[in-house]
Amino acid sequence: MWGWVFAGLFALLALLAVTPVKITCYYSRKEEDDQLEVEITVWHGLFSRKYEIPMLLFKVSPAGPELVAQVDTIQQGSKIQEKVKDFTRRQVKELYHNYRELVDRVRDLLPLIKDLCKQIHCTKLEWHTLLGTGQAAETGALTGIIWGVKSVIVGVLSHSISLRAMPAMSVQPVWNAAVIQTTFRCVFHFYLGHFLLSLLKIALRIRRSNQRKWQTTPSQA
């Protein structure tokens, strides 16, 4: 009996190790309309789940600027959930602070995070922008700034993950009208087994760091 249990566990682990995962991200902004889509596909479409965020707006709250978004969850073509999410500046700062504290506290955690990111392969990266301020001089200067920002972001991304495709980018100026439109699409691939193994290494490193901290604290006291 135990032989069948171990065989089943081994088969499950082997299946997870070779499970291909594809994540497609798409963002577009046309005038005042924002659209963000994230689709997760497993086994080339056997299982898929898409998150659509058709509404992005800012509002002022006591905690500062707040981003409000409607998130629609779609599985196999049918909507299964709809909810409204809000993100405040304070929440973003807390998340970043917790991340920095974890990296500073856990020894050699940053190389493990970099190794985790290197398991992700980017096979498509497109970023096109159409912009204009209504004045030719301002539009020309803004076009150069946008090109610089895009180059920096793509450069950082290429050093963080495995970029397998040449990025397709463009910035098209509109000299006689005030307009801003942008579309961004990227596709990521990774194997679930490699990803889970990297997460397990990070979890074990964090646990060992917590154990060392717990053991040394009484002696220091």
PDB file of C-alpha atoms in Angstrom:
ATOM      1  CA  MET A   1       0.000   0.000   0.000  1.00  0.00           C
ATOM      2  CA  TRP A   2       2.741   2.438   0.985  1.00  0.00           C
ATOM      3  CA  GLY A   3       4.468   1.650  -2.293  1.00  0.00           C
ATOM      4  CA  TRP A   4       1.468   2.963  -4.213  1.00  0.00           C
ATOM      5  CA  VAL A   5       1.355   6.071  -2.004  1.00  0.00           C
ATOM      6  CA  PHE A   6       5.012   6.856  -2.629  1.00  0.00           C
ATOM      7  CA  ALA A   7       4.593   6.123  -6.330  1.00  0.00           C
ATOM      8  CA  GLY A   8       1.629   8.500  -6.487  1.00  0.00           C
ATOM      9  CA  LEU A   9       3.554  11.230  -4.652  1.00  0.00           C
ATOM     10  CA  PHE A  10       6.530  10.769  -6.953  1.00  0.00           C
ATOM     11  CA  ALA A  11       4.301  10.967 -10.011  1.00  0.00           C
ATOM     12  CA  LEU A  12       2.675  14.147  -8.655  1.00  0.00           C
ATOM     13  CA  LEU A  13       6.032  15.773  -7.984  1.00  0.00           C
ATOM     14  CA  ALA A  14       7.271  14.790 -11.439  1.00  0.00           C
ATOM     15  CA  LEU A  15       4.142  16.264 -13.003  1.00  0.00           C
ATOM     16  CA  LEU A  16       4.568  19.525 -11.094  1.00  0.00           C
ATOM     17  CA  ALA A  17       8.226  19.711 -12.093  1.00  0.00           C
ATOM     18  CA  VAL A  18       7.424  19.692 -15.821  1.00  0.00           C
ATOM     19  CA  THR A  19       4.236  21.777 -15.640  1.00  0.00           C
ATOM     20  CA  PRO A  20       4.633  24.775 -17.975  1.00  0.00           C
ATOM     21  CA  VAL A  21       3.119  28.064 -16.814  1.00  0.00           C
ATOM     22  CA  LYS A  22       2.507  31.070 -19.047  1.00  0.00           C
ATOM     23  CA  ILE A  23       1.635  34.534 -17.744  1.00  0.00           C
ATOM     24  CA  THR A  24       0.468  37.219 -20.160  1.00  0.00           C
ATOM     25  CA  CYS A  25       0.258  40.842 -18.995  1.00  0.00           C
ATOM     26  CA  TYR A  26      -1.440  43.550 -21.034  1.00  0.00           C
ATOM     27  CA  TYR A  27      -1.994  47.200 -20.182  1.00  0.00           C
ATOM     28  CA  SER A  28      -3.471  49.967 -22.311  1.00  0.00           C
ATOM     29  CA  ARG A  29      -4.399  53.569 -21.716  1.00  0.00           C
ATOM     30  CA  LYS A  30      -6.428  55.588 -24.189  1.00  0.00           C
ATOM     31  CA  GLU A  31      -7.425  59.061 -23.062  1.00  0.00           C
ATOM     32  CA  GLU A  32      -9.103  58.488 -19.649  1.00  0.00           C
ATOM     33  CA  ASP A  33      -9.648  54.726 -20.011  1.00  0.00           C
ATOM     34  CA  ASP A  34      -7.257  52.224 -18.439  1.00  0.00           C
ATOM     35  CA  GLN A  35      -7.308  48.477 -19.017  1.00  0.00           C
ATOM     36  CA  LEU A  36      -5.120  45.937 -17.255  1.00  0.00           C
ATOM     37  CA  GLU A  37      -5.268  42.189 -17.934  1.00  0.00           C
ATOM     38  CA  VAL A  38      -3.277  39.340 -16.411  1.00  0.00           C
ATOM     39  CA  GLU A  39      -3.845  35.815 -17.736  1.00  0.00           C
ATOM     40  CA  ILE A  40      -2.327  32.669 -16.223  1.00  0.00           C
ATOM     41  CA  THR A  41      -2.277  29.596 -18.461  1.00  0.00           C
ATOM     42  CA  VAL A  42      -1.148  26.085 -17.461  1.00  0.00           C
ATOM     43  CA  TRP A  43      -0.413  23.230 -19.849  1.00  0.00           C
ATOM     44  CA  HIS A  44      -0.920  25.344 -22.980  1.00  0.00           C
ATOM     45  CA  GLY A  45      -4.503  26.334 -22.181  1.00  0.00           C
ATOM     46  CA  LEU A  46      -5.726  23.260 -20.314  1.00  0.00           C
ATOM     47  CA  PHE A  47      -6.304  25.548 -17.337  1.00  0.00           C
ATOM     48  CA  SER A  48      -6.508  29.311 -17.559  1.00  0.00           C
ATOM     49  CA  ARG A  49      -7.524  32.183 -15.331  1.00  0.00           C
ATOM     50  CA  LYS A  50      -7.671  35.833 -16.340  1.00  0.00           C
ATOM     51  CA  TYR A  51      -7.849  38.931 -14.161  1.00  0.00           C
ATOM     52  CA  GLU A  52      -9.325  41.973 -15.884  1.00  0.00           C
ATOM     53  CA  ILE A  53      -9.104  45.422 -14.332  1.00  0.00           C
ATOM     54  CA  PRO A  54     -11.203  47.667 -16.570  1.00  0.00           C
ATOM     55  CA  MET A  55     -11.321  50.585 -14.144  1.00  0.00           C
ATOM     56  CA  LEU A  56      -8.351  52.400 -12.659  1.00  0.00           C
ATOM     57  CA  LEU A  57      -8.899  55.724 -10.940  1.00  0.00           C
ATOM     58  CA  PHE A  58      -7.260  57.865  -8.324  1.00  0.00           C
ATOM     59  CA  LYS A  59      -8.994  59.502  -5.417  1.00  0.00           C
ATOM     60  CA  VAL A  60      -7.810  61.529  -2.460  1.00  0.00           C
ATOM     61  CA  SER A  61      -8.181  59.996   0.997  1.00  0.00           C
ATOM     62  CA  PRO A  62      -6.853  60.876   4.488  1.00  0.00           C
ATOM     63  CA  ALA A  63      -4.032  58.352   3.875  1.00  0.00           C
ATOM     64  CA  GLY A  64      -3.013  60.160   0.692  1.00  0.00           C
ATOM     65  CA  PRO A  65      -3.563  59.286  -2.989  1.00  0.00           C
ATOM     66  CA  GLU A  66      -5.469  56.040  -3.391  1.00  0.00           C
ATOM     67  CA  LEU A  67      -5.723  53.778  -6.431  1.00  0.00           C
ATOM     68  CA  VAL A  68      -9.106  52.097  -6.834  1.00  0.00           C
ATOM     69  CA  ALA A  69      -9.545  49.216  -9.273  1.00  0.00           C
ATOM     70  CA  GLN A  70     -12.331  46.817 -10.171  1.00  0.00           C
ATOM     71  CA  VAL A  71     -10.932  43.289 -10.535  1.00  0.00           C
ATOM     72  CA  ASP A  72     -12.863  40.732 -12.591  1.00  0.00           C
ATOM     73  CA  THR A  73     -11.722  37.105 -12.325  1.00  0.00           C
ATOM     74  CA  ILE A  74     -12.442  34.970 -15.403  1.00  0.00           C
ATOM     75  CA  GLN A  75     -11.840  31.209 -15.473  1.00  0.00           C
ATOM     76  CA  GLN A  76     -12.191  29.195 -18.664  1.00  0.00           C
ATOM     77  CA  GLY A  77     -14.089  32.100 -20.266  1.00  0.00           C
ATOM     78  CA  SER A  78     -16.645  32.607 -17.454  1.00  0.00           C
ATOM     79  CA  LYS A  79     -16.585  35.352 -14.824  1.00  0.00           C
ATOM     80  CA  ILE A  80     -16.373  33.804 -11.367  1.00  0.00           C
ATOM     81  CA  GLN A  81     -15.665  36.816  -9.175  1.00  0.00           C
ATOM     82  CA  GLU A  82     -15.827  40.595  -9.161  1.00  0.00           C
ATOM     83  CA  LYS A  83     -14.448  42.846  -6.466  1.00  0.00           C
ATOM     84  CA  VAL A  84     -13.026  46.301  -5.888  1.00  0.00           C
ATOM     85  CA  LYS A  85      -9.460  46.681  -4.659  1.00  0.00           C
ATOM     86  CA  ASP A  86      -7.838  49.821  -3.346  1.00  0.00           C
ATOM     87  CA  PHE A  87      -4.148  50.556  -2.832  1.00  0.00           C
ATOM     88  CA  THR A  88      -2.954  53.474  -0.740  1.00  0.00           C
ATOM     89  CA  ARG A  89       0.470  55.033  -0.617  1.00  0.00           C
ATOM     90  CA  ARG A  90       0.849  53.830   2.962  1.00  0.00           C
ATOM     91  CA  GLN A  91       0.228  50.207   1.926  1.00  0.00           C
ATOM     92  CA  VAL A  92       2.858  50.431  -0.816  1.00  0.00           C
ATOM     93  CA  LYS A  93       5.391  51.879   1.628  1.00  0.00           C
ATOM     94  CA  GLU A  94       4.668  49.136   4.165  1.00  0.00           C
ATOM     95  CA  LEU A  95       5.145  46.399   1.567  1.00  0.00           C
ATOM     96  CA  TYR A  96       8.452  47.893   0.443  1.00  0.00           C
ATOM     97  CA  HIS A  97       9.598  48.340   4.060  1.00  0.00           C
ATOM     98  CA  ASN A  98       8.772  44.704   4.875  1.00  0.00           C
ATOM     99  CA  TYR A  99      10.677  43.540   1.789  1.00  0.00           C
ATOM    100  CA  ARG A 100      13.771  45.597   2.656  1.00  0.00           C
ATOM    101  CA  GLU A 101      13.656  44.428   6.273  1.00  0.00           C
ATOM    102  CA  LEU A 102      13.461  40.788   5.159  1.00  0.00           C
ATOM    103  CA  VAL A 103      16.372  41.184   2.727  1.00  0.00           C
ATOM    104  CA  ASP A 104      18.515  42.917   5.366  1.00  0.00           C
ATOM    105  CA  ARG A 105      17.651  40.404   8.082  1.00  0.00           C
ATOM    106  CA  VAL A 106      18.048  37.143   6.167  1.00  0.00           C
ATOM    107  CA  ARG A 107      21.587  36.357   5.085  1.00  0.00           C
ATOM    108  CA  ASP A 108      22.139  35.689   1.376  1.00  0.00           C
ATOM    109  CA  LEU A 109      18.441  36.046   0.553  1.00  0.00           C
ATOM    110  CA  LEU A 110      18.957  38.413  -2.365  1.00  0.00           C
ATOM    111  CA  PRO A 111      20.902  35.845  -4.480  1.00  0.00           C
ATOM    112  CA  LEU A 112      18.041  33.367  -3.983  1.00  0.00           C
ATOM    113  CA  ILE A 113      15.516  35.970  -5.148  1.00  0.00           C
ATOM    114  CA  LYS A 114      17.681  36.683  -8.212  1.00  0.00           C
ATOM    115  CA  ASP A 115      17.876  32.945  -8.923  1.00  0.00           C
ATOM    116  CA  LEU A 116      14.083  32.759  -8.634  1.00  0.00           C
ATOM    117  CA  CYS A 117      13.686  35.575 -11.153  1.00  0.00           C
ATOM    118  CA  LYS A 118      16.123  33.911 -13.556  1.00  0.00           C
ATOM    119  CA  GLN A 119      13.764  30.935 -13.767  1.00  0.00           C
ATOM    120  CA  ILE A 120      11.312  33.250 -15.559  1.00  0.00           C
ATOM    121  CA  HIS A 121      11.691  33.605 -19.333  1.00  0.00           C
ATOM    122  CA  CYS A 122      10.215  36.583 -21.162  1.00  0.00           C
ATOM    123  CA  THR A 123       9.285  35.646 -24.731  1.00  0.00           C
ATOM    124  CA  LYS A 124       7.479  38.847 -25.744  1.00  0.00           C
ATOM    125  CA  LEU A 125       7.868  42.457 -24.716  1.00  0.00           C
ATOM    126  CA  GLU A 126       6.025  45.203 -26.591  1.00  0.00           C
ATOM    127  CA  TRP A 127       5.618  48.789 -25.434  1.00  0.00           C
ATOM    128  CA  HIS A 128       4.204  51.448 -27.748  1.00  0.00           C
ATOM    129  CA  THR A 129       3.333  55.027 -26.835  1.00  0.00           C
ATOM    130  CA  LEU A 130       1.565  57.829 -28.680  1.00  0.00           C
ATOM    131  CA  LEU A 131       1.864  61.229 -27.033  1.00  0.00           C
ATOM    132  CA  GLY A 132       1.585  64.934 -27.579  1.00  0.00           C
ATOM    133  CA  THR A 133       1.144  68.093 -25.516  1.00  0.00           C
ATOM    134  CA  GLY A 134      -0.131  70.383 -28.244  1.00  0.00           C
ATOM    135  CA  GLN A 135       3.211  72.184 -28.430  1.00  0.00           C
ATOM    136  CA  ALA A 136       6.018  70.893 -30.621  1.00  0.00           C
ATOM    137  CA  ALA A 137       8.910  71.827 -28.291  1.00  0.00           C
ATOM    138  CA  GLU A 138       7.348  70.204 -25.222  1.00  0.00           C
ATOM    139  CA  THR A 139       6.354  67.136 -27.217  1.00  0.00           C
ATOM    140  CA  GLY A 140       9.911  66.669 -28.510  1.00  0.00           C
ATOM    141  CA  ALA A 141      11.415  66.966 -25.023  1.00  0.00           C
ATOM    142  CA  LEU A 142       8.816  64.604 -23.534  1.00  0.00           C
ATOM    143  CA  THR A 143       9.461  62.069 -26.299  1.00  0.00           C
ATOM    144  CA  GLY A 144      13.135  61.919 -25.359  1.00  0.00           C
ATOM    145  CA  ILE A 145      12.303  61.513 -21.669  1.00  0.00           C
ATOM    146  CA  ILE A 146       9.881  58.663 -22.380  1.00  0.00           C
ATOM    147  CA  TRP A 147      12.493  56.895 -24.505  1.00  0.00           C
ATOM    148  CA  GLY A 148      14.996  57.196 -21.657  1.00  0.00           C
ATOM    149  CA  VAL A 149      12.548  55.839 -19.069  1.00  0.00           C
ATOM    150  CA  LYS A 150      11.634  52.892 -21.285  1.00  0.00           C
ATOM    151  CA  SER A 151      15.285  52.043 -21.905  1.00  0.00           C
ATOM    152  CA  VAL A 152      16.070  52.055 -18.180  1.00  0.00           C
ATOM    153  CA  ILE A 153      13.066  49.870 -17.305  1.00  0.00           C
ATOM    154  CA  VAL A 154      13.821  47.331 -20.051  1.00  0.00           C
ATOM    155  CA  GLY A 155      17.493  47.297 -19.028  1.00  0.00           C
ATOM    156  CA  VAL A 156      16.617  46.518 -15.408  1.00  0.00           C
ATOM    157  CA  LEU A 157      14.150  43.849 -16.547  1.00  0.00           C
ATOM    158  CA  SER A 158      16.717  42.170 -18.798  1.00  0.00           C
ATOM    159  CA  HIS A 159      19.153  41.887 -15.871  1.00  0.00           C
ATOM    160  CA  SER A 160      16.470  40.515 -13.536  1.00  0.00           C
ATOM    161  CA  ILE A 161      14.895  37.808 -15.707  1.00  0.00           C
ATOM    162  CA  SER A 162      15.856  35.811 -18.791  1.00  0.00           C
ATOM    163  CA  LEU A 163      14.852  37.938 -21.773  1.00  0.00           C
ATOM    164  CA  ARG A 164      14.369  35.612 -24.767  1.00  0.00           C
ATOM    165  CA  ALA A 165      12.991  38.127 -27.300  1.00  0.00           C
ATOM    166  CA  MET A 166      14.047  41.492 -28.638  1.00  0.00           C
ATOM    167  CA  PRO A 167      11.857  44.211 -27.075  1.00  0.00           C
ATOM    168  CA  ALA A 168       9.601  46.059 -29.518  1.00  0.00           C
ATOM    169  CA  MET A 169       9.238  49.666 -28.407  1.00  0.00           C
ATOM    170  CA  SER A 170       8.139  52.885 -30.014  1.00  0.00           C
ATOM    171  CA  VAL A 171       7.354  56.457 -29.001  1.00  0.00           C
ATOM    172  CA  GLN A 172       5.352  58.309 -31.629  1.00  0.00           C
ATOM    173  CA  PRO A 173       5.003  62.072 -31.118  1.00  0.00           C
ATOM    174  CA  VAL A 174       1.865  63.992 -32.050  1.00  0.00           C
ATOM    175  CA  TRP A 175       2.910  67.576 -32.712  1.00  0.00           C
ATOM    176  CA  ASN A 176      -0.415  69.392 -32.957  1.00  0.00           C
ATOM    177  CA  ALA A 177      -2.674  67.754 -30.347  1.00  0.00           C
ATOM    178  CA  ALA A 178      -2.712  66.850 -26.657  1.00  0.00           C
ATOM    179  CA  VAL A 179      -2.947  63.060 -26.476  1.00  0.00           C
ATOM    180  CA  ILE A 180      -1.530  60.183 -24.458  1.00  0.00           C
ATOM    181  CA  GLN A 181      -1.983  56.544 -25.439  1.00  0.00           C
ATOM    182  CA  THR A 182       0.142  53.575 -24.489  1.00  0.00           C
ATOM    183  CA  THR A 183      -0.014  49.802 -24.800  1.00  0.00           C
ATOM    184  CA  PHE A 184       2.215  47.323 -23.007  1.00  0.00           C
ATOM    185  CA  ARG A 185       2.267  43.548 -23.461  1.00  0.00           C
ATOM    186  CA  CYS A 186       4.660  40.945 -22.077  1.00  0.00           C
ATOM    187  CA  VAL A 187       4.613  37.150 -21.898  1.00  0.00           C
ATOM    188  CA  PHE A 188       6.444  35.131 -19.236  1.00  0.00           C
ATOM    189  CA  HIS A 189       7.138  31.386 -19.162  1.00  0.00           C
ATOM    190  CA  PHE A 190       8.491  29.158 -16.403  1.00  0.00           C
ATOM    191  CA  TYR A 191       8.245  25.599 -15.143  1.00  0.00           C
ATOM    192  CA  LEU A 192       6.274  25.222 -11.943  1.00  0.00           C
ATOM    193  CA  GLY A 193       8.781  22.784 -10.444  1.00  0.00           C
ATOM    194  CA  HIS A 194      11.725  25.184 -10.803  1.00  0.00           C
ATOM    195  CA  PHE A 195       9.644  28.032  -9.386  1.00  0.00           C
ATOM    196  CA  LEU A 196       8.440  26.023  -6.367  1.00  0.00           C
ATOM    197  CA  LEU A 197      11.966  24.765  -5.656  1.00  0.00           C
ATOM    198  CA  SER A 198      13.274  28.332  -5.560  1.00  0.00           C
ATOM    199  CA  LEU A 199      10.425  29.357  -3.246  1.00  0.00           C
ATOM    200  CA  LEU A 200      11.238  26.405  -0.980  1.00  0.00           C
ATOM    201  CA  LYS A 201      14.888  27.489  -0.756  1.00  0.00           C
ATOM    202  CA  ILE A 202      13.796  31.018   0.181  1.00  0.00           C
ATOM    203  CA  ALA A 203      11.370  29.699   2.826  1.00  0.00           C
ATOM    204  CA  LEU A 204      14.063  27.454   4.362  1.00  0.00           C
ATOM    205  CA  ARG A 205      16.559  30.317   4.431  1.00  0.00           C
ATOM    206  CA  ILE A 206      14.028  32.557   6.189  1.00  0.00           C
ATOM    207  CA  ARG A 207      13.215  29.802   8.699  1.00  0.00           C
ATOM    208  CA  ARG A 208      16.885  29.200   9.536  1.00  0.00           C
ATOM    209  CA  SER A 209      17.387  32.929   9.968  1.00  0.00           C
ATOM    210  CA  ASN A 210      14.426  33.133  12.355  1.00  0.00           C
ATOM    211  CA  GLN A 211      15.749  30.155  14.344  1.00  0.00           C
ATOM    212  CA  ARG A 212      19.195  31.757  14.698  1.00  0.00           C
ATOM    213  CA  LYS A 213      17.600  34.996  15.821  1.00  0.00           C
ATOM    214  CA  TRP A 214      15.463  33.171  18.429  1.00  0.00           C
ATOM    215  CA  GLN A 215      18.497  31.257  19.765  1.00  0.00           C
ATOM    216  CA  THR A 216      20.760  34.301  20.059  1.00  0.00           C
ATOM    217  CA  THR A 217      18.196  36.666  21.582  1.00  0.00           C
ATOM    218  CA  PRO A 218      18.109  35.049  25.118  1.00  0.00           C
ATOM    219  CA  SER A 219      21.930  35.009  25.377  1.00  0.00           C
ATOM    220  CA  GLN A 220      22.115  38.654  24.369  1.00  0.00           C
ATOM    221  CA  ALA A 221      19.526  39.502  26.997  1.00  0.00           C
TER     222      ALA A 221
END
